[in-house]
PDB file of C-alpha atoms in Angstrom:
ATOM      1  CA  UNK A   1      33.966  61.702 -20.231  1.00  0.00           C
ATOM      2  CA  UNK A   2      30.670  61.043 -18.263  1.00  0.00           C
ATOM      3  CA  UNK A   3      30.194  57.635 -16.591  1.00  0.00           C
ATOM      4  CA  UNK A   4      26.897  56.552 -17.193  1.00  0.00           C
ATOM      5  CA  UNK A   5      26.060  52.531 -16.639  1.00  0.00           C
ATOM      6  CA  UNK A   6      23.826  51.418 -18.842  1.00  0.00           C
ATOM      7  CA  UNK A   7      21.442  48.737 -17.416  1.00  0.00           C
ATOM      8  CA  UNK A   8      19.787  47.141 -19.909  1.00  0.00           C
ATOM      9  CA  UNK A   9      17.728  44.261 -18.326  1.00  0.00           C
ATOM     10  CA  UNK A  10      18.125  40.767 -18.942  1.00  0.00           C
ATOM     11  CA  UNK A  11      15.820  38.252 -18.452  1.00  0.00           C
ATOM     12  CA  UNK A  12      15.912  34.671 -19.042  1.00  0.00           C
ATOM     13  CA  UNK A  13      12.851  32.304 -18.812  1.00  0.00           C
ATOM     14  CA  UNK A  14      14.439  29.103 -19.344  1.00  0.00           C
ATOM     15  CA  UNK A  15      16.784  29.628 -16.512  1.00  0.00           C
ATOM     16  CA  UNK A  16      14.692  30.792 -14.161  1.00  0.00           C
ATOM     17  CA  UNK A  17      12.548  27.395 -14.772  1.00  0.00           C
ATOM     18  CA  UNK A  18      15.837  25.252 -14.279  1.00  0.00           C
ATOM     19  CA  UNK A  19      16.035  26.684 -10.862  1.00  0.00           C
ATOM     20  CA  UNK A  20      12.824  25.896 -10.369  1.00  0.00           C
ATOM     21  CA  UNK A  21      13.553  21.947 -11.443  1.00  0.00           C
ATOM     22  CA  UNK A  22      16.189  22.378  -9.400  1.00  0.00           C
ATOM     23  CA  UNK A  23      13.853  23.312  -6.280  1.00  0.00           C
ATOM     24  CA  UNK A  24      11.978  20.550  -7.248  1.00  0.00           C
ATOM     25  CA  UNK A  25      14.060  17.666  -7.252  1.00  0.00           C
ATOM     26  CA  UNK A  26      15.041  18.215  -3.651  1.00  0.00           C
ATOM     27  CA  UNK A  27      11.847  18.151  -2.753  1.00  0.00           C
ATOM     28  CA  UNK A  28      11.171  14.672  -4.655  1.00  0.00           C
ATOM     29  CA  UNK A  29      13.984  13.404  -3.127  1.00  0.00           C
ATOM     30  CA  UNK A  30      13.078  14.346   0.419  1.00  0.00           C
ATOM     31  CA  UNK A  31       9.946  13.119   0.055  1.00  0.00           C
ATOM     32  CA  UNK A  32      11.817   9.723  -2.274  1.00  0.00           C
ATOM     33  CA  UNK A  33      13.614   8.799   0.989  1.00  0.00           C
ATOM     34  CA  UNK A  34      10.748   9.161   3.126  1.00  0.00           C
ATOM     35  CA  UNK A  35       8.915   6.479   0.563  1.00  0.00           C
ATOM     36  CA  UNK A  36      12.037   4.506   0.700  1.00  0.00           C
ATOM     37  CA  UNK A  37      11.401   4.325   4.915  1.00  0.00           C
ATOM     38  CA  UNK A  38       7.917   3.378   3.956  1.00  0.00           C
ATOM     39  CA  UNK A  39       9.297   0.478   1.469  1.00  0.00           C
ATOM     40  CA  UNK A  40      11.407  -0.816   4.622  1.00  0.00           C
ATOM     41  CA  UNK A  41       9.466  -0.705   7.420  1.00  0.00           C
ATOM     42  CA  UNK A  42       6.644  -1.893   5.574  1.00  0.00           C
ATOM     43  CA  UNK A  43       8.767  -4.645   4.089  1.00  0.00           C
ATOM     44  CA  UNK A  44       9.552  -5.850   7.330  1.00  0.00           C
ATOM     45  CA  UNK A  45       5.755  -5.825   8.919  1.00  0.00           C
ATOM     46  CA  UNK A  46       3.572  -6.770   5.900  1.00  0.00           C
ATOM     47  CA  UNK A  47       0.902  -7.967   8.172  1.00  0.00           C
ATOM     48  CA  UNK A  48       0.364  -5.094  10.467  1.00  0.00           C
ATOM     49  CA  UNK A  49       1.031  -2.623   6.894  1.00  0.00           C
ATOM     50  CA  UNK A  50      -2.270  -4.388   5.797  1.00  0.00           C
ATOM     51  CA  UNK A  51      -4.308  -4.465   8.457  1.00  0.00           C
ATOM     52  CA  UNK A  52      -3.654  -0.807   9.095  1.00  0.00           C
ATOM     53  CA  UNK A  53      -4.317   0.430   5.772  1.00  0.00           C
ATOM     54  CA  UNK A  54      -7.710  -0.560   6.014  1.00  0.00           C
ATOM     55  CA  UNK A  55      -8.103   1.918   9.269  1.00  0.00           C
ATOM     56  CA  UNK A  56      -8.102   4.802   6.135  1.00  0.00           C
ATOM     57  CA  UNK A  57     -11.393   6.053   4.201  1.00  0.00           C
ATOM     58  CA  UNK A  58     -10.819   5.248   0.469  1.00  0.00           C
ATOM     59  CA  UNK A  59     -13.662   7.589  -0.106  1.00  0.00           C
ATOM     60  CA  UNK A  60     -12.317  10.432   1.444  1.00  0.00           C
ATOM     61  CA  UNK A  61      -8.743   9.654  -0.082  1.00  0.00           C
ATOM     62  CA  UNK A  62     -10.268   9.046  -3.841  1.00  0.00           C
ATOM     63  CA  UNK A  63     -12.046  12.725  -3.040  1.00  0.00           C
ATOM     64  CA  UNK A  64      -8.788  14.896  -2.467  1.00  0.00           C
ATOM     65  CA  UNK A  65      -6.671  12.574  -5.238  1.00  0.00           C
ATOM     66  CA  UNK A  66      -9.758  14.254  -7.811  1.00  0.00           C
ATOM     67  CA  UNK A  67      -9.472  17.265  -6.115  1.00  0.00           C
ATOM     68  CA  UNK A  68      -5.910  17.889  -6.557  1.00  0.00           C
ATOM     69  CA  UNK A  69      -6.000  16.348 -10.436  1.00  0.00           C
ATOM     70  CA  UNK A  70      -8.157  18.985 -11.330  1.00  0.00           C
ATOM     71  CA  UNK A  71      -6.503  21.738  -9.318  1.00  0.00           C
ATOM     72  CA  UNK A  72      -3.536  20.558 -11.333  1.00  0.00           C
ATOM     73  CA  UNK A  73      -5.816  20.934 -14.600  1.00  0.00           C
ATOM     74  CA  UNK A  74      -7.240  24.521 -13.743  1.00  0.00           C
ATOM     75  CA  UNK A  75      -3.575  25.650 -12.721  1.00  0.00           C
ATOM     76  CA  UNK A  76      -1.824  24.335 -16.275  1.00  0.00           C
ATOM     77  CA  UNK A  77      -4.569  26.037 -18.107  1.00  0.00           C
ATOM     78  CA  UNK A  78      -4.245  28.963 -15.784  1.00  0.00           C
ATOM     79  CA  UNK A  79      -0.425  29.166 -17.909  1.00  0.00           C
ATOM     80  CA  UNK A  80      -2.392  29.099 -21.288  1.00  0.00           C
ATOM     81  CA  UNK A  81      -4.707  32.123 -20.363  1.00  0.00           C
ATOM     82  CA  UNK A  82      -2.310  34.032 -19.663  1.00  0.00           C
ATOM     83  CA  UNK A  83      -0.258  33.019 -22.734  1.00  0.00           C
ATOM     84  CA  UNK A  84      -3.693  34.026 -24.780  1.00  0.00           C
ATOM     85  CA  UNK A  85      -3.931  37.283 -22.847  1.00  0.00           C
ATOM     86  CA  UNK A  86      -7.242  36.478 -21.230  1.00  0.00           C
ATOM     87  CA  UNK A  87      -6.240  37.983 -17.653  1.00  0.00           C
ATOM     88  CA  UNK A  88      -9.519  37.598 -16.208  1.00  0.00           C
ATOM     89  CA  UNK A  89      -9.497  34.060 -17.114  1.00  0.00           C
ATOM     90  CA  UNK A  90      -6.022  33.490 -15.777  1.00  0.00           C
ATOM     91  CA  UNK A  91      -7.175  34.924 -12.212  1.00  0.00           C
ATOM     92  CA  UNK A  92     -10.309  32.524 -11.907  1.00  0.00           C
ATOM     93  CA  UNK A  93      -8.147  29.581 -12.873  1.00  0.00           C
ATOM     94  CA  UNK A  94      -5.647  30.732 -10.204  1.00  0.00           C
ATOM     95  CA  UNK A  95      -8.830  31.547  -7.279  1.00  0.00           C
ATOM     96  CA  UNK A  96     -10.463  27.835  -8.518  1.00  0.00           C
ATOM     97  CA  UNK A  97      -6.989  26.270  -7.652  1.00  0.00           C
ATOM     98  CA  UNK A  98      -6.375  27.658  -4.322  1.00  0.00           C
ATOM     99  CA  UNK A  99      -9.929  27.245  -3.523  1.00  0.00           C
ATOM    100  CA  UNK A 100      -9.704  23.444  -4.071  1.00  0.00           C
ATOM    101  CA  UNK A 101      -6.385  23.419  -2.231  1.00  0.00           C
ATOM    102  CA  UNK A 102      -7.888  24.661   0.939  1.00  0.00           C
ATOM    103  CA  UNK A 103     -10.868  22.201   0.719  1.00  0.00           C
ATOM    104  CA  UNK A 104      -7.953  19.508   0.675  1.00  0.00           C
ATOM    105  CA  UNK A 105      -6.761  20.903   3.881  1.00  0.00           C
ATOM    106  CA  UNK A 106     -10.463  21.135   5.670  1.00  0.00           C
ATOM    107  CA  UNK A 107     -11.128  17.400   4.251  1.00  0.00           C
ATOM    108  CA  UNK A 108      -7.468  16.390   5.456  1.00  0.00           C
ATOM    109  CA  UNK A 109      -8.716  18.198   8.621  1.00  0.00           C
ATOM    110  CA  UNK A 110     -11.636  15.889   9.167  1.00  0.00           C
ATOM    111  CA  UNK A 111      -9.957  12.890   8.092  1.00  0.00           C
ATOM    112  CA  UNK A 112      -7.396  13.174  11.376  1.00  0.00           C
ATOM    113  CA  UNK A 113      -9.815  14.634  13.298  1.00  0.00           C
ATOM    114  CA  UNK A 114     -11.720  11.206  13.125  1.00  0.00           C
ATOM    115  CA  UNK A 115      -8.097   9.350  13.527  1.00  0.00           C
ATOM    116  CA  UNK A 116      -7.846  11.133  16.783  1.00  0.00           C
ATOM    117  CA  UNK A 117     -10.931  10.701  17.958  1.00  0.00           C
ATOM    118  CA  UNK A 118     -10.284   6.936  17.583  1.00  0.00           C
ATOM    119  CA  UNK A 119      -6.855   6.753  19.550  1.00  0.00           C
ATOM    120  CA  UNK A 120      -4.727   7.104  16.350  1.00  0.00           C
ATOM    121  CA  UNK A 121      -2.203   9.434  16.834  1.00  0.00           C
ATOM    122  CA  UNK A 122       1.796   9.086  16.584  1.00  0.00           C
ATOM    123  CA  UNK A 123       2.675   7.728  20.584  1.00  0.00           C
ATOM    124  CA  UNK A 124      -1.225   7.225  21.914  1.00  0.00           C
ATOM    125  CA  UNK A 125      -1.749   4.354  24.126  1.00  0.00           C
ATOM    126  CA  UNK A 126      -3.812   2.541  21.838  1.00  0.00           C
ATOM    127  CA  UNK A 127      -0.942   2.190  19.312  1.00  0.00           C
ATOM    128  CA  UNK A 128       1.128   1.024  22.018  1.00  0.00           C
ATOM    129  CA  UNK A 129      -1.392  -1.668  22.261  1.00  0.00           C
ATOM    130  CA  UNK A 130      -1.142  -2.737  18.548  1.00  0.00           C
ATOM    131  CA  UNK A 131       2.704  -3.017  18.453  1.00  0.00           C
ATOM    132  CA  UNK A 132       5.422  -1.789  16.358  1.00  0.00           C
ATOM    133  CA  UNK A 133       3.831  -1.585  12.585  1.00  0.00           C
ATOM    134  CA  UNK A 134       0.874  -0.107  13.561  1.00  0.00           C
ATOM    135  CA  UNK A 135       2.786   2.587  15.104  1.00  0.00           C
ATOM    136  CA  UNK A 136       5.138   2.869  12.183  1.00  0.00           C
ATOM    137  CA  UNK A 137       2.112   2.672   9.898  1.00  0.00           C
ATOM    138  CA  UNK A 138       0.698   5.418  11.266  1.00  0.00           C
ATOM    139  CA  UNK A 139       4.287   7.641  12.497  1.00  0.00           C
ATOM    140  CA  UNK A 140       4.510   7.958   9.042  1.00  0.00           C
ATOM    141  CA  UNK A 141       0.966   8.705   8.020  1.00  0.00           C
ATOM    142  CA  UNK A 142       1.359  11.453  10.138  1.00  0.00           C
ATOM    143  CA  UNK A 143       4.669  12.391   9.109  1.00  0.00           C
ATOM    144  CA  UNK A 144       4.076  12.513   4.887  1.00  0.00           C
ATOM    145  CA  UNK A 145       0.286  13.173   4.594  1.00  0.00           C
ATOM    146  CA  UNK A 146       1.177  16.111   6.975  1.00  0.00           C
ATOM    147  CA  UNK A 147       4.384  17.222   5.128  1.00  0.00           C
ATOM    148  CA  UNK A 148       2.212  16.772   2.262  1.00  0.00           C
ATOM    149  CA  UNK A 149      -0.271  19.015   3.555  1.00  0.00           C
ATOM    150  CA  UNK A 150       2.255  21.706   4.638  1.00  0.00           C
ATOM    151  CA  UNK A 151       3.279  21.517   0.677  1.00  0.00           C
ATOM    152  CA  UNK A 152      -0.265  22.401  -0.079  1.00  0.00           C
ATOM    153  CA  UNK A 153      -0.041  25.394   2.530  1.00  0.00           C
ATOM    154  CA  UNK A 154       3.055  26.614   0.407  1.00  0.00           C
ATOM    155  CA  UNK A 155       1.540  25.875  -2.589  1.00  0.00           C
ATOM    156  CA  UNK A 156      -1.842  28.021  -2.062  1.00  0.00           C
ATOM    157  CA  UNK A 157       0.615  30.967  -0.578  1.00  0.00           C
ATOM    158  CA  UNK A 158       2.555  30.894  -3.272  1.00  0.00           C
ATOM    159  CA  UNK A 159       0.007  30.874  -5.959  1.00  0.00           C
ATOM    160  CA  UNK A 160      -1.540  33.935  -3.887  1.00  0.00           C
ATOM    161  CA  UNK A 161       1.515  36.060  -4.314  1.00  0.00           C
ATOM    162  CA  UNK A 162       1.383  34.853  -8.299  1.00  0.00           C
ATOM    163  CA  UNK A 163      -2.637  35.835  -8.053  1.00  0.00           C
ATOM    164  CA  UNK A 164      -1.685  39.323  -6.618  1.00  0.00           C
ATOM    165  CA  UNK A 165       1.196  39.698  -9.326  1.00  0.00           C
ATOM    166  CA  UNK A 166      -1.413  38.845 -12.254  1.00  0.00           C
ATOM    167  CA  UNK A 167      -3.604  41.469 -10.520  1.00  0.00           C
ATOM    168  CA  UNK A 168      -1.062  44.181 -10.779  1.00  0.00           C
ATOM    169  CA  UNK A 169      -0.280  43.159 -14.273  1.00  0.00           C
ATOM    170  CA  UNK A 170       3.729  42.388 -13.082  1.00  0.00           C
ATOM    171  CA  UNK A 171       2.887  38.783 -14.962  1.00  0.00           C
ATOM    172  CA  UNK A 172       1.222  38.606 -18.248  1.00  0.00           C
ATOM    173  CA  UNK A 173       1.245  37.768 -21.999  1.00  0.00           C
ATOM    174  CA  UNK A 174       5.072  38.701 -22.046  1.00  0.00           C
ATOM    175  CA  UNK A 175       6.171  37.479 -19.038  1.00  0.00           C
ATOM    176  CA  UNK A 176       5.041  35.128 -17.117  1.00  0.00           C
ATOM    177  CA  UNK A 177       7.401  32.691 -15.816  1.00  0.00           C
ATOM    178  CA  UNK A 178       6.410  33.200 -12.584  1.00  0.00           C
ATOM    179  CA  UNK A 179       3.250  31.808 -13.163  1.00  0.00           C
ATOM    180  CA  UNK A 180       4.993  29.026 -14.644  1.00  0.00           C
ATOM    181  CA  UNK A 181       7.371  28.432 -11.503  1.00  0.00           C
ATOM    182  CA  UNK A 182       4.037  28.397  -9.208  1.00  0.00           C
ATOM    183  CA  UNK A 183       2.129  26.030 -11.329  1.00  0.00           C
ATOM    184  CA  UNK A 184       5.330  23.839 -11.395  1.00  0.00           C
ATOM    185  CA  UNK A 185       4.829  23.577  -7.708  1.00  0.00           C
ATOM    186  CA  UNK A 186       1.772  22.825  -7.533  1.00  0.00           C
ATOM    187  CA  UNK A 187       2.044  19.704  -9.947  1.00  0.00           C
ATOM    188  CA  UNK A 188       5.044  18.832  -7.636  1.00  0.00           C
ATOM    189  CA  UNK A 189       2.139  18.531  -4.763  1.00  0.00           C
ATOM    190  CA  UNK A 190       0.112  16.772  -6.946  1.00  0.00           C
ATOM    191  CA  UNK A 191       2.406  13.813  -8.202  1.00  0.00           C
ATOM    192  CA  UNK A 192       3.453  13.597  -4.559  1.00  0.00           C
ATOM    193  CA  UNK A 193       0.045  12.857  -3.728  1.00  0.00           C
ATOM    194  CA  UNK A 194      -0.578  10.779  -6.357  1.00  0.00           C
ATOM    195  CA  UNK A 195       2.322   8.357  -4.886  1.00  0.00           C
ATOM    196  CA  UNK A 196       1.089   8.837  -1.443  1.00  0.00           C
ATOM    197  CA  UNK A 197      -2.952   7.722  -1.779  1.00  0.00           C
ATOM    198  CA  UNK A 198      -1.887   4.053  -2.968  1.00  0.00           C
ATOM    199  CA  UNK A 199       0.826   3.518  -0.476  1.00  0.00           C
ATOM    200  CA  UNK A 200      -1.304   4.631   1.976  1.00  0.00           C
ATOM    201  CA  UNK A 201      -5.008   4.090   1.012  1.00  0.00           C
ATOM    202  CA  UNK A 202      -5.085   1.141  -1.666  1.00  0.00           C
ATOM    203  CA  UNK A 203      -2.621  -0.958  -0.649  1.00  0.00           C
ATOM    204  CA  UNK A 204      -4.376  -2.765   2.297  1.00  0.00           C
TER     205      UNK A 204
ATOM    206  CA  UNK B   1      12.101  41.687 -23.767  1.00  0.00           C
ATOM    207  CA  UNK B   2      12.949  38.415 -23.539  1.00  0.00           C
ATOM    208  CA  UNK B   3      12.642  35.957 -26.359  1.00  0.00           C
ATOM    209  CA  UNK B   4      12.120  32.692 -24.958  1.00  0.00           C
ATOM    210  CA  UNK B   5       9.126  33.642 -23.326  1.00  0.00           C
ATOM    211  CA  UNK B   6       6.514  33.007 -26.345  1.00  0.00           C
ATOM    212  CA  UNK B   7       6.400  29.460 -26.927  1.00  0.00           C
ATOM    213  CA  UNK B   8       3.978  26.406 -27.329  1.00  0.00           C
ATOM    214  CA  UNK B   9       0.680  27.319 -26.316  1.00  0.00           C
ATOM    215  CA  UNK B  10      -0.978  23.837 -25.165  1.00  0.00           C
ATOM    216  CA  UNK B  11      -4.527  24.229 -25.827  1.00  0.00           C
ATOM    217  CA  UNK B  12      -7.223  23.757 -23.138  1.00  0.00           C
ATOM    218  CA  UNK B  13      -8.668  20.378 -24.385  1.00  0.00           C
ATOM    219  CA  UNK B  14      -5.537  18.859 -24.293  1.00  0.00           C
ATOM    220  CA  UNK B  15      -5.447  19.533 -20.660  1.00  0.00           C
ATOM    221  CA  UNK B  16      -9.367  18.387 -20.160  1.00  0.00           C
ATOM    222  CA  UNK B  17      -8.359  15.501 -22.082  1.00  0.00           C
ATOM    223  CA  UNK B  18      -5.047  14.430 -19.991  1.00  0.00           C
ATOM    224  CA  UNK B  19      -7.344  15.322 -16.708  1.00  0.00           C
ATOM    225  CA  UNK B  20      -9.562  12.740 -17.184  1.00  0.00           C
ATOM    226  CA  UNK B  21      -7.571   9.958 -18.621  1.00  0.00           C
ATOM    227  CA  UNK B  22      -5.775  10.623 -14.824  1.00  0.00           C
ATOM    228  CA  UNK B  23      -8.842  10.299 -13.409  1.00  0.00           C
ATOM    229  CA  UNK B  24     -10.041   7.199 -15.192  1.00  0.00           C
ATOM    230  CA  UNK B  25      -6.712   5.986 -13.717  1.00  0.00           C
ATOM    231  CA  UNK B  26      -7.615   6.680 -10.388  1.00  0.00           C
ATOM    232  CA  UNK B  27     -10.526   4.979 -10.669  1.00  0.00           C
ATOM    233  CA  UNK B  28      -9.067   1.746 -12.074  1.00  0.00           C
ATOM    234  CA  UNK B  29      -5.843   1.803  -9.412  1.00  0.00           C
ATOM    235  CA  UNK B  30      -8.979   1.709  -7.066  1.00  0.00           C
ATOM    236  CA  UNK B  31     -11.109  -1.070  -9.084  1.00  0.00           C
ATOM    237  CA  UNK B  32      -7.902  -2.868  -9.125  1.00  0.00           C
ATOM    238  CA  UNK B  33      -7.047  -3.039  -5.604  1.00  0.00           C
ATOM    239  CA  UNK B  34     -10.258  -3.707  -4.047  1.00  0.00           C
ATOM    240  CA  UNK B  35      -9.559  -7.196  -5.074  1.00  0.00           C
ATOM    241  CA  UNK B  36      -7.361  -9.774  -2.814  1.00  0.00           C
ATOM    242  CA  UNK B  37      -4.525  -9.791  -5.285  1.00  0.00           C
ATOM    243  CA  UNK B  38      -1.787  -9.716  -2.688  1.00  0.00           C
ATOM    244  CA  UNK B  39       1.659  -8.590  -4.283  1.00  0.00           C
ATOM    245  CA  UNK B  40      -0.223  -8.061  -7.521  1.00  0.00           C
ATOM    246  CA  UNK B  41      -2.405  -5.217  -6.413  1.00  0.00           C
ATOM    247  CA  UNK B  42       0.387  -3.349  -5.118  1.00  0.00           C
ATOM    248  CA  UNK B  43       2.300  -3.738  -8.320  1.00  0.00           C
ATOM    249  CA  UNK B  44      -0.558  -2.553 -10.095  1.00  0.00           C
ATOM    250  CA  UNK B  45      -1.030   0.268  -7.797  1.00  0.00           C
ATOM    251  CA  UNK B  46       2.125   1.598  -8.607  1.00  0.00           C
ATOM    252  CA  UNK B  47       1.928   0.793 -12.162  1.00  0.00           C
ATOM    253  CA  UNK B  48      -0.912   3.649 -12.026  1.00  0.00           C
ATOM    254  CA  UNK B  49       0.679   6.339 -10.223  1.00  0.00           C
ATOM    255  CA  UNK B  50       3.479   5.577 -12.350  1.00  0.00           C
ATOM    256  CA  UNK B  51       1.875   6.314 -15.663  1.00  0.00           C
ATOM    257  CA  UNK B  52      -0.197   9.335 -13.737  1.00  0.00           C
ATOM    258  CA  UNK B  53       3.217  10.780 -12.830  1.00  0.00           C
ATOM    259  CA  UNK B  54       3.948  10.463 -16.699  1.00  0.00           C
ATOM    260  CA  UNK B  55       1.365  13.016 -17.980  1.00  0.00           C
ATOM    261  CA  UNK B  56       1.354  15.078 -15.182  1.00  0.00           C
ATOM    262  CA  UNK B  57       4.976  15.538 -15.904  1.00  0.00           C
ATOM    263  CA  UNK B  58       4.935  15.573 -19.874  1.00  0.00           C
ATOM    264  CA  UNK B  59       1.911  17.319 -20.191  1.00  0.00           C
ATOM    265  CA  UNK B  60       0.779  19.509 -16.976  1.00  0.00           C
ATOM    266  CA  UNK B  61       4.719  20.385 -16.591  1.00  0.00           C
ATOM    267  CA  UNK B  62       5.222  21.010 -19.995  1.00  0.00           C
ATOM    268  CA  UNK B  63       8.064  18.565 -19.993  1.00  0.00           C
ATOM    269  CA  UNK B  64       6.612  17.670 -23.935  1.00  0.00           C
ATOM    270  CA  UNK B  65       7.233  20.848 -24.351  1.00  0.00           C
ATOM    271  CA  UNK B  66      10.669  22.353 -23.008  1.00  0.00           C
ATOM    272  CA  UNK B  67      13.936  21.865 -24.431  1.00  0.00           C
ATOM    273  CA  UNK B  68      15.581  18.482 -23.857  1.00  0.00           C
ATOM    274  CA  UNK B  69      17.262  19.575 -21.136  1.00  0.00           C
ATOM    275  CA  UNK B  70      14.707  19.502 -18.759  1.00  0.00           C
ATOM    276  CA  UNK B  71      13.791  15.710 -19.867  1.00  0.00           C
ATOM    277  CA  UNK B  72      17.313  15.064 -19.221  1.00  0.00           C
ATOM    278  CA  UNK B  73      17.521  16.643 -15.954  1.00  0.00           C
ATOM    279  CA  UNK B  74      14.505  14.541 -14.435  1.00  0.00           C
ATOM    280  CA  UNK B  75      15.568  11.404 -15.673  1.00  0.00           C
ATOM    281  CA  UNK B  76      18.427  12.061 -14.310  1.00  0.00           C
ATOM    282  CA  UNK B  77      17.139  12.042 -10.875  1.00  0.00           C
ATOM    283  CA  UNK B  78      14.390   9.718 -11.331  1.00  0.00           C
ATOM    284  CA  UNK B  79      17.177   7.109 -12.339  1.00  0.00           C
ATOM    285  CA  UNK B  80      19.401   8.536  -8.932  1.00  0.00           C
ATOM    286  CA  UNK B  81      16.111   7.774  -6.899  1.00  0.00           C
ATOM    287  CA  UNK B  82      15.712   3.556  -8.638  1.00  0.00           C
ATOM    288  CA  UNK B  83      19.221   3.284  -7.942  1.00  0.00           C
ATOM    289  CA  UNK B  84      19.041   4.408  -3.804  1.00  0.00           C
ATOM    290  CA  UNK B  85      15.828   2.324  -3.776  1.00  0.00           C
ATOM    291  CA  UNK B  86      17.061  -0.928  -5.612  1.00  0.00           C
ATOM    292  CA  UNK B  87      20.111  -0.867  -3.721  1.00  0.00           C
ATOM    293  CA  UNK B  88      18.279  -0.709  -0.885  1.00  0.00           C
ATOM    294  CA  UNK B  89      16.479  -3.526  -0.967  1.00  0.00           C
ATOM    295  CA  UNK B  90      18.839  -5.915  -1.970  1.00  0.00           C
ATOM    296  CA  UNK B  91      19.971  -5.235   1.031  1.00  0.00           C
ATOM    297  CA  UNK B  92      17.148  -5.943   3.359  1.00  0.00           C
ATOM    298  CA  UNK B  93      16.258  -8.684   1.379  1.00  0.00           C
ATOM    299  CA  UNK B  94      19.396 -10.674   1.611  1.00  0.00           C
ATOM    300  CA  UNK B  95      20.256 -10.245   4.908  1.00  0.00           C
TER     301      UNK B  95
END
């Protein structure tokens, strides 16, 4: 009698996207404490919070916020196309979304370029000079607009490696829950963002 | 093959549709705030990326669209996340 395994391959959608969930609530939750800190230490030096807030260009903020809303939109449709079978379709929705992510980063580039050149960095002597919530105002502006941006770094890389699977036709009409995973990242980025330009831009 | 794979389709205009209504959104979390509302702005602020949150989750993550369980699972930790943050501040605020 001959021994012969048969491997017949499973594959299962739904809990490959629970891992993904899963993935994704520790990173709302790291990112949920960090707004907790915010809630405290702002809590405890409303005046400086205020002050500070106004320091940050609502203009530039609004900008990325509509950026990353309709990176969000090309990227949901992007699971559509490919659920339609229109591959070409599916690859420009992909390119548009991690073209707008990298203008995010050059604008996010600018925008604490121009903090910097004013003294505003986490520890710079002219913080000193403002006191404790100015320096906690902007310690954590640092901190989550720059964790945030090293989400979007992940985000475009990942949605690369999805853009290179598409190409090679490992992800289409039949499968394509890889797609889904990456685009479930990237909305992760997005309502992250959409928490942090209030906090951090309105709210002065 | 795997079965679950073909399932709801969402069309494109429903996403064009929910894109803008977060947009519009945007703009009135910003309208809002540029007054001097104190407290009230920051309220309303959240109130905004609150309901943004909302689509982007139902709609852009398909959360309409899944199986309950997913629903479940991210009320779940939304609820886990009130609780740290309520508890929280009661305690700042009445010490």
């Amino acid at each position: 009698m001959s021994q012969t395994a048969v491997h017949t391959e499973h594959f299962d959608a739904t809990a490959s996207k629970i891992g993904m969930w899963l993935f994704i609530f520790t990173e709302l939750l790291l990112f949920g404490g960090l707004f907790i800190v915010y809630s405290v230490v702002r809590f405890m030096h409303q005046d400086a919070f205020h002050l500070a807030a106004q320091e940050l260009d609502v203009v530039l903020g609004a900008t990325n916020t509509g950026l990353l809303l309709i990176s969000s939109m090309t990227i949901a449709m992007s699971v559509s196309a490919i659920q339609f079978g229109h591959k070409k379709f599916t690859q420009i929705l992909i390119i548009i979304t991690i073209l707008i992510g990298l203008v995010f980063l050059v604008n996010k580039y600018f925008e604490w370029s121009v903090k910097i050149g004013h003294g505003l960095y986490p520890g710079s002597p002219v913080l000193q000079g403002f006191g404790n919530g100015d320096t906690l105002f902007f310690g954590l502006y640092f901190f989550m607009t720059g964790l945030h941006a090293l989400h979007i770094v992940a985000g475009v890389s990942i949605l690369g490696w999805v853009l290179v699977r598409v190409n090679r036709n490992g992800i289409h009409a039949g499968h394509f829950v890889h797609l889904e995973n990456g685009a479930l990242y990237w909305h992760l980025v997005d309502v992250i963002w959409i928490f942090l330009f209030p906090l951090f831009y309105l709210i002065s | 093959m795997s079965s679950s794979e073909n399932r709801h389709v969402v069309p494109y205009s429903t996403y064009i549709v929910i894109l803008l209504v977060l947009l519009v959104f945007t703009g009135l979390s910003i309208l809002v705030t540029s007054y001097e509302l104190g407290p009230l702005a920051v309220s309303a602020a959240l109130l905004f990326a609150t309901l943004k949150t909302t689509l982007v989750l139902l709609y852009f993550m398909h959360l309409k669209f899944e199986e309950r369980l997913f629903g479940v699972m991210v009320s779940v930790v939304m609820a886990l996340f009130l609780v740290v943050l309520v508890i929280t501040f009661f305690d700042y605020s009445f010490r």
